[in-house]
Coordinates of C-alpha atoms in Angstrom, one line a residue:
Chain E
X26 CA 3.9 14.5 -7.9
X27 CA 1.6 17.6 -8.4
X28 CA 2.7 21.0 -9.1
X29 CA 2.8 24.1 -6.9
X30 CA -0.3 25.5 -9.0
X31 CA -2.4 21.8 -8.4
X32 CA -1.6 21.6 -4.7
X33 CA -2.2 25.4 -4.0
X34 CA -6.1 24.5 -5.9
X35 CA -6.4 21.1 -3.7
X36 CA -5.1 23.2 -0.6
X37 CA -8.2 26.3 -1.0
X38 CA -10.3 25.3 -3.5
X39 CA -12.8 27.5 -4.8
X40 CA -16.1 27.2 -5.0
X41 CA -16.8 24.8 -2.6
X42 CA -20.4 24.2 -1.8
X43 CA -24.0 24.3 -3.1
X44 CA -26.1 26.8 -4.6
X45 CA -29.1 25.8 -2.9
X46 CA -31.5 27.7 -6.1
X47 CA -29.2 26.5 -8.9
X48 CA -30.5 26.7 -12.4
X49 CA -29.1 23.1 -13.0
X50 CA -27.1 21.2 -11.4
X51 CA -24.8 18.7 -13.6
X52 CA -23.1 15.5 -12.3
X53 CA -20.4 13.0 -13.7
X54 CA -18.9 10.0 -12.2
X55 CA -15.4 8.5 -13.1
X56 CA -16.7 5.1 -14.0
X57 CA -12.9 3.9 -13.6
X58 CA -11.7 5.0 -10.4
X59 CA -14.8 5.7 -9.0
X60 CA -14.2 9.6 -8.8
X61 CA -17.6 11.5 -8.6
X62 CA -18.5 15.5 -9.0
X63 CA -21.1 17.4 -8.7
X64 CA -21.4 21.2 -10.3
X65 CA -24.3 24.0 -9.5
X66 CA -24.7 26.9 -11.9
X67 CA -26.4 30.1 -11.5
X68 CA -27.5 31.3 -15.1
X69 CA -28.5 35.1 -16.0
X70 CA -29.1 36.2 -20.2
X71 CA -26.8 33.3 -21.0
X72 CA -24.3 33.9 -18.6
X73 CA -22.8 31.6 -15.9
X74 CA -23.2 34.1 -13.2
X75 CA -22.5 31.8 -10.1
X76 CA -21.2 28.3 -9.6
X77 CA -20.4 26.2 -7.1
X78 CA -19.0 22.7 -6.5
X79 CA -18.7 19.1 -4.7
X80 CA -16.5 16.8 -5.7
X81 CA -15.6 13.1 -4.4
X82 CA -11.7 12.1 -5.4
X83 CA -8.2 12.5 -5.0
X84 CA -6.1 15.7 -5.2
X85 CA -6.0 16.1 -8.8
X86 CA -9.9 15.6 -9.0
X87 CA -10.2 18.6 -6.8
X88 CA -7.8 20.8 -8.0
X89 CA -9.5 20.3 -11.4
X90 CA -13.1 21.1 -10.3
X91 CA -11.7 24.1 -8.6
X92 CA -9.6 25.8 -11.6
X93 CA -12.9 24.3 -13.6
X94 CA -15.4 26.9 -11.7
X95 CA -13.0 29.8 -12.1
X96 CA -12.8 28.9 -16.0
X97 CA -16.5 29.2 -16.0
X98 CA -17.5 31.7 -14.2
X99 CA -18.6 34.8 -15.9
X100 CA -18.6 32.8 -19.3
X101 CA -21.7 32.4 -22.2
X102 CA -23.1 28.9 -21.9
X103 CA -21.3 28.4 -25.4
X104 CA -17.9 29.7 -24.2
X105 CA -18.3 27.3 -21.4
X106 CA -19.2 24.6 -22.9
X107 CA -16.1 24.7 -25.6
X108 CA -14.1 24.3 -22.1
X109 CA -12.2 20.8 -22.9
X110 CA -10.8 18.8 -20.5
X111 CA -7.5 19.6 -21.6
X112 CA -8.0 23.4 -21.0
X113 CA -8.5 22.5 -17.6
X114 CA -5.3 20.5 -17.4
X115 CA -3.3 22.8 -19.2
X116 CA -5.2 25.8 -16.8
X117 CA -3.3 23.9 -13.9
X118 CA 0.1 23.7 -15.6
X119 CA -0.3 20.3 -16.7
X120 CA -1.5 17.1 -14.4
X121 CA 0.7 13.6 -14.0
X122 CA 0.0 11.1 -17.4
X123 CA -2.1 8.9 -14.6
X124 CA -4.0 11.4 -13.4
X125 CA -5.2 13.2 -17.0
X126 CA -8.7 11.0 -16.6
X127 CA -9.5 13.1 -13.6
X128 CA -9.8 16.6 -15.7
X129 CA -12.4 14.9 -17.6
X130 CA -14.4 14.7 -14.6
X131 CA -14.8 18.2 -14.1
X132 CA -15.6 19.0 -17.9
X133 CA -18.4 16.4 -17.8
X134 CA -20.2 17.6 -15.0
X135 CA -19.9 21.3 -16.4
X136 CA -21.5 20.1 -19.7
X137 CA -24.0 17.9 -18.2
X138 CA -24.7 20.8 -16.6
X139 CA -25.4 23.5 -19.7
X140 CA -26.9 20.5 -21.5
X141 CA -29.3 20.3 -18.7
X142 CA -30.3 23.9 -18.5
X143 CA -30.8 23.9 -22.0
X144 CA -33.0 21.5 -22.0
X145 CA -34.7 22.9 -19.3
X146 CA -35.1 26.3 -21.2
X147 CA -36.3 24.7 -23.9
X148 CA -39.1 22.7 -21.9
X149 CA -40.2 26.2 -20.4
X150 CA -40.1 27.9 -24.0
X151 CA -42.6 25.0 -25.2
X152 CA -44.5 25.2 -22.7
X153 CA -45.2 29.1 -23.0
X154 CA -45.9 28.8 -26.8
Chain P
X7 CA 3.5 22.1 15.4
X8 CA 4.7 23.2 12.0
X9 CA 7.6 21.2 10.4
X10 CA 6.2 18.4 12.5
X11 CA 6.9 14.7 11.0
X12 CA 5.0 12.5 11.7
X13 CA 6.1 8.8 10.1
X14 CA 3.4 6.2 10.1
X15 CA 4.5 4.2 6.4
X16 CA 6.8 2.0 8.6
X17 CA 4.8 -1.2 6.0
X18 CA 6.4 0.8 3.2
X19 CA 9.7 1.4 4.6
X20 CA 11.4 2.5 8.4
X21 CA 14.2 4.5 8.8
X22 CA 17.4 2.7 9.3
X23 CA 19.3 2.8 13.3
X24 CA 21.9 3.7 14.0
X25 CA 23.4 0.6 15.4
X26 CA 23.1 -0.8 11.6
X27 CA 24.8 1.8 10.2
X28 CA 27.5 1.8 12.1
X29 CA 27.8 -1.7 11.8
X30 CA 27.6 -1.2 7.8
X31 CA 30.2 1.8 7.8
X32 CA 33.5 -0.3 8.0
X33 CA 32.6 -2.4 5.0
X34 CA 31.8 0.7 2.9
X35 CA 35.3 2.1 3.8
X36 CA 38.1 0.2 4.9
X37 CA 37.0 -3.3 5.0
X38 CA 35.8 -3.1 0.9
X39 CA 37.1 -6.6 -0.1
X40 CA 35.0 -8.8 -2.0
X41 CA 34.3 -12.0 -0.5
X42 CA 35.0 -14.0 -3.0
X43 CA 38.9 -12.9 -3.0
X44 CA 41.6 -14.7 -1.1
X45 CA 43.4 -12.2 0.2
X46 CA 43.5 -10.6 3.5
X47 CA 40.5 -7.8 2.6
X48 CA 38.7 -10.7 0.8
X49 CA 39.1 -12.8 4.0
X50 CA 37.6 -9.9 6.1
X51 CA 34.4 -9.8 4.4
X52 CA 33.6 -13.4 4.1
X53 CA 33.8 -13.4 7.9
X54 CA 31.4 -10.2 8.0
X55 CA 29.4 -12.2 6.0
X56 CA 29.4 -15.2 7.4
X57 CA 28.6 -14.0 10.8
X58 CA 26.4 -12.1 9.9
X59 CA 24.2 -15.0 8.3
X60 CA 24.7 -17.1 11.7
X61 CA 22.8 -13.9 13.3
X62 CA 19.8 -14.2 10.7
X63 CA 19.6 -17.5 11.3
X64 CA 19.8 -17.8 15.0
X65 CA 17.0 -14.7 14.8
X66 CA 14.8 -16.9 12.9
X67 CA 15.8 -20.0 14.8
X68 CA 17.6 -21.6 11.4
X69 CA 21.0 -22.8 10.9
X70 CA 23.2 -20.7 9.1
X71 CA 23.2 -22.7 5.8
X72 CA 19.5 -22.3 5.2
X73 CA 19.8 -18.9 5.1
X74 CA 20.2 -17.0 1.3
X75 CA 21.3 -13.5 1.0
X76 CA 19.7 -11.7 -1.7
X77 CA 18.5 -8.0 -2.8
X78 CA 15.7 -8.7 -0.9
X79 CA 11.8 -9.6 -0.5
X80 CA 10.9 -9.2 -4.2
X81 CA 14.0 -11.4 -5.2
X82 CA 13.4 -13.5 -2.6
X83 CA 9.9 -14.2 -3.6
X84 CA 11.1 -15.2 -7.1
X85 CA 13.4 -17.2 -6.4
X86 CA 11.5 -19.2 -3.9
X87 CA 9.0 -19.8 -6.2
X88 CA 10.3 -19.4 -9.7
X89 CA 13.0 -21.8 -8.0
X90 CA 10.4 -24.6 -6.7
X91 CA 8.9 -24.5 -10.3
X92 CA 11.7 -25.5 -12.5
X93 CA 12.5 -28.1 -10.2
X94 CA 9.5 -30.0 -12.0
X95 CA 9.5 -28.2 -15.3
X96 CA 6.0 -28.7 -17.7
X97 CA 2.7 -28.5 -16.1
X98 CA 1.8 -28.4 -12.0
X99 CA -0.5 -27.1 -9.7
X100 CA 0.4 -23.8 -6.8
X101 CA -1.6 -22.3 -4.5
X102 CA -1.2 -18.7 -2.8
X103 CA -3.8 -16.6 -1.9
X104 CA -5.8 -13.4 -3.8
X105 CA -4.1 -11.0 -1.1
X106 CA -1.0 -11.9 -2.0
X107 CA 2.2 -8.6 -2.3
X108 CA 2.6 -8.0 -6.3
X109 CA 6.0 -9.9 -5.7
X110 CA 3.6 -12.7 -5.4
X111 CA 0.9 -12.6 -7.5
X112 CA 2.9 -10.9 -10.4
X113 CA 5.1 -14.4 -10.1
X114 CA 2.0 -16.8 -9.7
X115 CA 0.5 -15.0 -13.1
X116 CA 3.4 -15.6 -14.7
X117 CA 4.0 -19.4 -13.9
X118 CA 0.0 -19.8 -14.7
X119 CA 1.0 -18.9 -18.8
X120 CA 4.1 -20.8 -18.0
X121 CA 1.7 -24.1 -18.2
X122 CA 1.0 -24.6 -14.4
X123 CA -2.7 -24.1 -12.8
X124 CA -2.5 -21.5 -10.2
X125 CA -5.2 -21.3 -7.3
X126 CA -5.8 -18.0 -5.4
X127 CA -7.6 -18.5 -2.7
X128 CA -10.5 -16.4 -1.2
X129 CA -9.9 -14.5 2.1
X130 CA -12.6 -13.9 4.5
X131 CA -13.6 -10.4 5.7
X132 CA -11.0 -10.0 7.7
X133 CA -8.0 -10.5 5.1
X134 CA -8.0 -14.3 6.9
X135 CA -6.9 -17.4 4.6
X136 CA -8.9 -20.5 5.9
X137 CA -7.0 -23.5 6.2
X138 CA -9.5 -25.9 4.5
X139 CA -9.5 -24.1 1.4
X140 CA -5.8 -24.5 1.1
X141 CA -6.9 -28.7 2.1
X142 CA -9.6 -28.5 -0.4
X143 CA -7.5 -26.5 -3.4
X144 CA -4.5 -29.5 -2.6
X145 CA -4.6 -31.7 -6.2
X146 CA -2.0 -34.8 -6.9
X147 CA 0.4 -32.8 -8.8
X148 CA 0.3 -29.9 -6.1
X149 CA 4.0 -28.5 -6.2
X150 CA 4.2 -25.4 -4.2
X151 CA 2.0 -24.0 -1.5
X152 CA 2.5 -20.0 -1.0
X153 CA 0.8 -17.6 1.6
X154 CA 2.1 -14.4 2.9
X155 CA 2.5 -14.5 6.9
X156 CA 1.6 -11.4 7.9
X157 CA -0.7 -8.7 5.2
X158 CA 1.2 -5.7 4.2
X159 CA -2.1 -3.4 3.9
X160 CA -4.1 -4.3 6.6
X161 CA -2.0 -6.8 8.7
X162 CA -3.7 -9.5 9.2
X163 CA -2.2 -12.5 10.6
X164 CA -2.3 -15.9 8.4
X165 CA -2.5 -19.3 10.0
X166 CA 1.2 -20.0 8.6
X167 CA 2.0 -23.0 11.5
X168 CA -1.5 -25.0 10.6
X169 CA -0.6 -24.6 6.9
X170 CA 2.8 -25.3 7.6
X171 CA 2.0 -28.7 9.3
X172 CA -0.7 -29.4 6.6
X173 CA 2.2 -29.0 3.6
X174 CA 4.4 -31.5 5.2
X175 CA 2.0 -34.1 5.6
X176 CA 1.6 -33.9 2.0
X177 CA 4.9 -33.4 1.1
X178 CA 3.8 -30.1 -0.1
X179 CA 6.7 -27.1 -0.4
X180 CA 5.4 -24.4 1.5
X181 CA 6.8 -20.8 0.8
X182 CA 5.6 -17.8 3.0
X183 CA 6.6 -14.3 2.5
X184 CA 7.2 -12.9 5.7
X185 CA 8.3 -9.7 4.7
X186 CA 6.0 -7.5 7.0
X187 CA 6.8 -10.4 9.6
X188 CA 9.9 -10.6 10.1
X189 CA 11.3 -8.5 13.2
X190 CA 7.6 -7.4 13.9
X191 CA 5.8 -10.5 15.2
X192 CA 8.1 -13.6 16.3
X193 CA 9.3 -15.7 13.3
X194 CA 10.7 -19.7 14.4
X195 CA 11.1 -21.5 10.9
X196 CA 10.9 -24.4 12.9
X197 CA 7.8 -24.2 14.7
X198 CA 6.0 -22.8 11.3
X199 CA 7.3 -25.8 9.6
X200 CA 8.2 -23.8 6.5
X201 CA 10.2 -24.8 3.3
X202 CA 11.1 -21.0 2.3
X203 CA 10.8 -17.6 4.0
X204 CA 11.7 -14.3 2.4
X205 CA 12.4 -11.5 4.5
X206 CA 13.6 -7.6 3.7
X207 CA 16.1 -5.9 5.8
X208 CA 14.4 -2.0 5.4
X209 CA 11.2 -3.1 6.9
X210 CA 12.8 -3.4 10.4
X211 CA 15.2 -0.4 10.1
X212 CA 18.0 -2.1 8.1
X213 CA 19.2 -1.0 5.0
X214 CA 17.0 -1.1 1.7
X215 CA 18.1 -3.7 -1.1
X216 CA 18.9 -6.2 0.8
X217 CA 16.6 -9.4 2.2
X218 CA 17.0 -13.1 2.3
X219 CA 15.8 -16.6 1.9
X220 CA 15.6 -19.6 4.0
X221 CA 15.7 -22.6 2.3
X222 CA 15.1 -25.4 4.9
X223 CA 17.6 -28.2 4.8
X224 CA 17.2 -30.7 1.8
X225 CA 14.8 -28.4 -0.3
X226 CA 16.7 -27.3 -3.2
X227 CA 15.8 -24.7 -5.5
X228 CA 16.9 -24.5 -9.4
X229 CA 18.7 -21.3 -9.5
X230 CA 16.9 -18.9 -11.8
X231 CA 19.7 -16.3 -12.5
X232 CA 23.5 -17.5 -13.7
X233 CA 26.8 -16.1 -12.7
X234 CA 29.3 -16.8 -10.2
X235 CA 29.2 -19.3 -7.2
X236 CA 27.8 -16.9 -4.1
X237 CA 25.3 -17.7 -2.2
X238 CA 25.9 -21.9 -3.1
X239 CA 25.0 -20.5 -6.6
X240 CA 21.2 -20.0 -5.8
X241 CA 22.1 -16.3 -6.0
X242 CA 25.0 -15.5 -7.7
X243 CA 26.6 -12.0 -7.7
X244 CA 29.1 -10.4 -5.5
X245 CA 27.6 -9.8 -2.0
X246 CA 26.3 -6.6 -0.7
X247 CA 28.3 -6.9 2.3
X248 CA 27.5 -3.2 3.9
X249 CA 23.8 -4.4 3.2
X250 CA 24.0 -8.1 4.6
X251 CA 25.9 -6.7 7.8
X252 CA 23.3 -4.0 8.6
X253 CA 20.5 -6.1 8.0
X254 CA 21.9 -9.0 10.4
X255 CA 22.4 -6.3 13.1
X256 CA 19.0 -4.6 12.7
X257 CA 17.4 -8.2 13.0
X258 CA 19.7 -8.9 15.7
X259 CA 18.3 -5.9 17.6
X260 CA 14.6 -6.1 16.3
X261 CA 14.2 -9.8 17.6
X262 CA 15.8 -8.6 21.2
X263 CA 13.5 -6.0 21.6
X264 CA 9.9 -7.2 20.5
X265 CA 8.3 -8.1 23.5
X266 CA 8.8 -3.9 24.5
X267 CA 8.4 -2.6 21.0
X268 CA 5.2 -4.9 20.4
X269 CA 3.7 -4.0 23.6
X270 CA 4.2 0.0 22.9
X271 CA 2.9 -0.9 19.9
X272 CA -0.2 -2.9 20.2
X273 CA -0.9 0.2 22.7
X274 CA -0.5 3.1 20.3
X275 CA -2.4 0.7 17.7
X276 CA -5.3 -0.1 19.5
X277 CA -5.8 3.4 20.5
X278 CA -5.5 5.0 17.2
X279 CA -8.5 2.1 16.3
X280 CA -10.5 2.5 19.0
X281 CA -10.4 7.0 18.3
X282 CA -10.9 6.3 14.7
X283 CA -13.7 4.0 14.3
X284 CA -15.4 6.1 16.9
X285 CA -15.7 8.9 14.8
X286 CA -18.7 9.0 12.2
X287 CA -18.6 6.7 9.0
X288 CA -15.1 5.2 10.2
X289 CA -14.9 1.3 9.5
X290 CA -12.1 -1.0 10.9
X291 CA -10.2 -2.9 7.9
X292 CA -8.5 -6.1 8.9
X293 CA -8.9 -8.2 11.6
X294 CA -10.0 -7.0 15.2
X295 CA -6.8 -9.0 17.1
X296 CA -4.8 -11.2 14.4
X297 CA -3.0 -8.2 12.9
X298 CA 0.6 -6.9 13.1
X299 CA 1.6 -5.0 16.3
X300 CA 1.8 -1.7 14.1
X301 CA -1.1 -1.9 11.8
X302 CA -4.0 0.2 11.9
X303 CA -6.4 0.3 8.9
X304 CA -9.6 1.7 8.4
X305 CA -11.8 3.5 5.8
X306 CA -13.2 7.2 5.8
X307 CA -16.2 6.8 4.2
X308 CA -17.1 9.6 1.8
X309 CA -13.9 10.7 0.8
X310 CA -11.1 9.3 -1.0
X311 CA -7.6 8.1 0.3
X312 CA -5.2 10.3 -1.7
X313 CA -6.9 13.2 -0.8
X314 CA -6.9 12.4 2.5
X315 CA -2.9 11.1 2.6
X316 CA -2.3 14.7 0.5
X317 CA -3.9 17.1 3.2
X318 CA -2.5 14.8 6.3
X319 CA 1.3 15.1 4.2
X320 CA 0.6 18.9 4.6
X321 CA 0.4 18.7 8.0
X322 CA 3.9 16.7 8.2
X323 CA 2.0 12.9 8.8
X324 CA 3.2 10.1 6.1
X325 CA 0.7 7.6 5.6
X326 CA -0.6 5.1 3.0
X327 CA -3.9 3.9 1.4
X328 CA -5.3 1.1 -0.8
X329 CA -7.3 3.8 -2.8
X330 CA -7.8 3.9 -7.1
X331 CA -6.2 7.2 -7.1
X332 CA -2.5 6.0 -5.0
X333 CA -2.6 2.8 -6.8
X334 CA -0.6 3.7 -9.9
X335 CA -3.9 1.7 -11.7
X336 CA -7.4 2.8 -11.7
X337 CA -8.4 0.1 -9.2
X338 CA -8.5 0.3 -5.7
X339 CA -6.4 -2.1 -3.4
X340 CA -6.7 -6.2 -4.7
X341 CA -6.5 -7.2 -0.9
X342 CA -9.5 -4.7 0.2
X343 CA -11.8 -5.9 -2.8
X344 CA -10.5 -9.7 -2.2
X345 CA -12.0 -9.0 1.7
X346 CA -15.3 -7.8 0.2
X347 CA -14.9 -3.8 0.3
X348 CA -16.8 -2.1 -2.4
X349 CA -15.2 0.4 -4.4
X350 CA -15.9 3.7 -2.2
X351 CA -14.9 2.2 0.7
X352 CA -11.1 1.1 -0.3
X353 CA -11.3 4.2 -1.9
X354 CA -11.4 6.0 1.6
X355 CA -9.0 4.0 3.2
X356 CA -6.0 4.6 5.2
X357 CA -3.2 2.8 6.1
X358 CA -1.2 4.3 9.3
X359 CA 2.2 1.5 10.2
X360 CA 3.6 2.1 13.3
X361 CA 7.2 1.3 13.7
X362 CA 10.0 1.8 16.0
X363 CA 11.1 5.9 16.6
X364 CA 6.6 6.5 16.9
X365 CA 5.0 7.5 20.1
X366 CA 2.2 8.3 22.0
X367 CA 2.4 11.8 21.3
X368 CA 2.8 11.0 17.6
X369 CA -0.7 9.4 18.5
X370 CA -2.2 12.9 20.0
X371 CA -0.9 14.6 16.9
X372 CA -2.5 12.4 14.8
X373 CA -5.9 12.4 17.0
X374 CA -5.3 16.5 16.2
X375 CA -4.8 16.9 12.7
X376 CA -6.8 14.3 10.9
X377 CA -10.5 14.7 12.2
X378 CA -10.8 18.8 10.5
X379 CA -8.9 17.1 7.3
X380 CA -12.1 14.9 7.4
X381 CA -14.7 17.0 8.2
X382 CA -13.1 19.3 5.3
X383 CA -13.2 16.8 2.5
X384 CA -16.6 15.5 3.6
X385 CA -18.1 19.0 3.2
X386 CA -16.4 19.0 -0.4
X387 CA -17.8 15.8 -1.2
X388 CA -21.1 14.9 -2.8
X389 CA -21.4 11.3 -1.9
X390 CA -21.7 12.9 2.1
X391 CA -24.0 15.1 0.8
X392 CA -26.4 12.9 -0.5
X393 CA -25.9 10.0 3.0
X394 CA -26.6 13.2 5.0

């Protein structure tokens, strides 16, 4: 059902864990199947320096957040955020048709994620003024 | 331990012996007649087929003219109760259960927009149909009364015989789908006081695409397909004689050797239940002593079935779950929500069916493999995170 490229990502995923300092952690949650994820970032002049991982869901769900952190990593905050579900899919040499909601589990958390840290920078900047 | 396997989807489908093969082989070579045909080679496989129906009938304690050969449980099904329904055309009243195989409920959907009211009873938390509710759900125009026998997912055991007896005093047809019965619990039409019982020849190691139907004497069904005579025209098409031999002798076999097989099994089951719900977060699904012989079921909570059957298919062990993400839907199993599970706990379930060919030291591997599989996916997952 999965491809050589899916299962070898499910099999030693990346990225596993927490970043215990994290500049923001994101979060999404499959509302349909129930699949949840959870994504720590490490952020240096704009820069995704370090992120981590934890994700709740079936092969495809893992594979995605896994290929997901490698896409990221060393990426600007906008380059990241431009990251599209479909990249992710398409990263991993395509995914089952049932299984395409899963990549947008991984997106969503990386976005939630950015938007978060944002915010948070922007909170701090006030705040300094 | 590499290039181990490790087959526990016996619920989805066994392997087929040896003996039934052999038994098929003739009738896929020399013996091809078609049993319709007058001739010598026609002649030859009416008798295979003949005899073979007085040994699925003597197995389920029938006489051989109740007994229906079709493609098997799924056509069964739909002709039981497809069948049952045209005999009183317009509007009508069934009852089957919310746990129900899709061969089932698929059917009982489609009679509801056909005109009839359809009532799907409630299980408890243990996958168990209560006997009142099917009293209380019985209306005046009642036609058909359907309940699995035995729960494909998580095995539990229905009260078929005290249904049974309720259904004839109300003159009630009464169909059960014994599919995950048949050859692994015994089955006495009889003593169950059943109308109709489908059965499918690949769940006790006969060949795939072939089952049958008892149809007790003096309820007939309205045909629901067209064609030649076979099968007293309730299922017309040429026989699959290779299919209806193998299956005969597989029963044959299955029905001599339960009391050994169930008690190996009921050993190898209850040990894999009582390791597995020891470990942490590990619930029992299904009832604690009315389940099949070869059903274990229970839910890893904190991670999610597919994952779980993926990483336990590396390791050469075939399983099954009820989770969103095997489902071919985005919903989780109907018969684990119908007993009350919430979504993350079907969603961490695993189905392991024992069947003939497994053994205890399929058990130790099992024991082996699966508890780092768990302890992986629980350190990848956030929902363990955030219990811990």
């Amino acid at each position: 059902m999965y491809n050589e490229k899916v299962m070898e990502h499910f099999t030693n995923p990346r990225n596993v864990g927490e970043i215990k300092d994290a500049d923001a952690v994101g979060e999404s949650g499959n509302f349909k199947c129930g699949d949840t994820m959870t994504v720590y970032l490490k952020v240096k002049d704009d820069v995704i320096t370090d992120i981590k991982f934890k994700t709740f869901g079936c092969g495809a769900a893992i594979a995605c957040s896994s290929v997901l952190t490698e896409m990221a990593k060393g990426k600007t905050l906008d380059e990241a955020l431009a990251i599209t579900n479909k990249d992710v899919a398409e990263q991993l040499g395509g995914l089952p048709p049932i299984k395409m909601h899963c990549s947008n589990l991984s997106a969503e958390a990386l976005h939630d994620a950015i938007n978060k840290y944002r915010q948070k920078s922007l909170a701090q900047q006030e705040q300094s003024r | 331990m590499k290039n181990r396997l490790v087959y526990m989807d016996h619920a989805a489908t066994s392997p087929l012996r040896e003996e039934a093969l052999e038994a098929m082989l003739p009738y896929l070579k020399e013996h091809f007649g078609n049993p319709s045909s007058l001739h010598t080679p026609g002649r030859e496989a009416r008798k295979a087929v003949n005899e073979a129906r007085e040994k699925v009938a003597r197995a389920l304690n029938a006489e051989p003219e109740e007994i229906y050969f079709t493609s098997g449980g799924t056509e069964s099904n739909n002709i039981a109760l497809w069948g049952t329904v045209k005999k009183s055309p317009g509007r009508g009243h069934i009852i089957t259960s919310a746990i129900e195989h899709h061969a089932v409920l698929d059917v009982c959907k489609d009679i509801e927009k056909s005109g009839y009211r359809v009532t799907f009873l409630p299980v408890d938390r243990y996958g168990l149909v209560s006997v009142e509710d099917v009293a209380a759900a019985i209306a005046p125009d009642t036609v058909l009364i359907s309940i699995m026998m035995a729960n494909n997912e998580v095995g539990t055991i229905q009260p078929i015989q005290e249904i049974g007896a309720l259904a004839r005093e109300r003159g009630i047809v009464f169909h059960t789908d014994a599919v995950q019965a048949v050859g692994q619990i015994p089955v006495d039409v009889k003593k169950l006081k059943v109308d109709l019982l489908s059965l499918s020849a690949h769940k006790f190691n006969g060949p795939k695409g072939v089952g049958a139907l008892y149809v007790r004497r003096g309820s007939a069904l309205t045909p629901i397909f067209r064609g030649g005579g076979q099968e007293r025209k309730l299922r017309p098409g040429t026989e699959n004689v290779a299919g209806i031999v193998g299956m005969a002798r597989a029963l044959e076999l299955a029905v001599e050797e339960l009391p050994e097989k169930t008690r190996l099994l009921q050993e190898m089951r209850d040990r894999l239940i009582r390791e597995l719900t020891a470990m942490e977060a590990v619930t029992l699904n299904g009832h604690p002593t009315r389940r099949l012989p070869g059903n274990v079921n229970v839910s890893f909570h904190y991670i999610e079935g597919e994952s779980l059957l993926l990483s336990l298919d590396l390791q050469g062990v075939a399983a099954s779950s009820g989770s969103a993400c095997t489902s071919g839907s985005l919903d989780p199993s109907h018969v684990l929500l119908a007993m009350g599970l919430d979504h993350q706990t079907a969603h961490g379930s695993l189905r392991l069916s024992l069947g003939r060919g497994n053994s205890h030291e399929d058990v130790d591997y099992l024991l082996s493999v699966l508890p780092p599989i768990v302890k992986r996916l629980r350190e990848m997952s956030p929902a363990y995170h955030r219990h811990q």
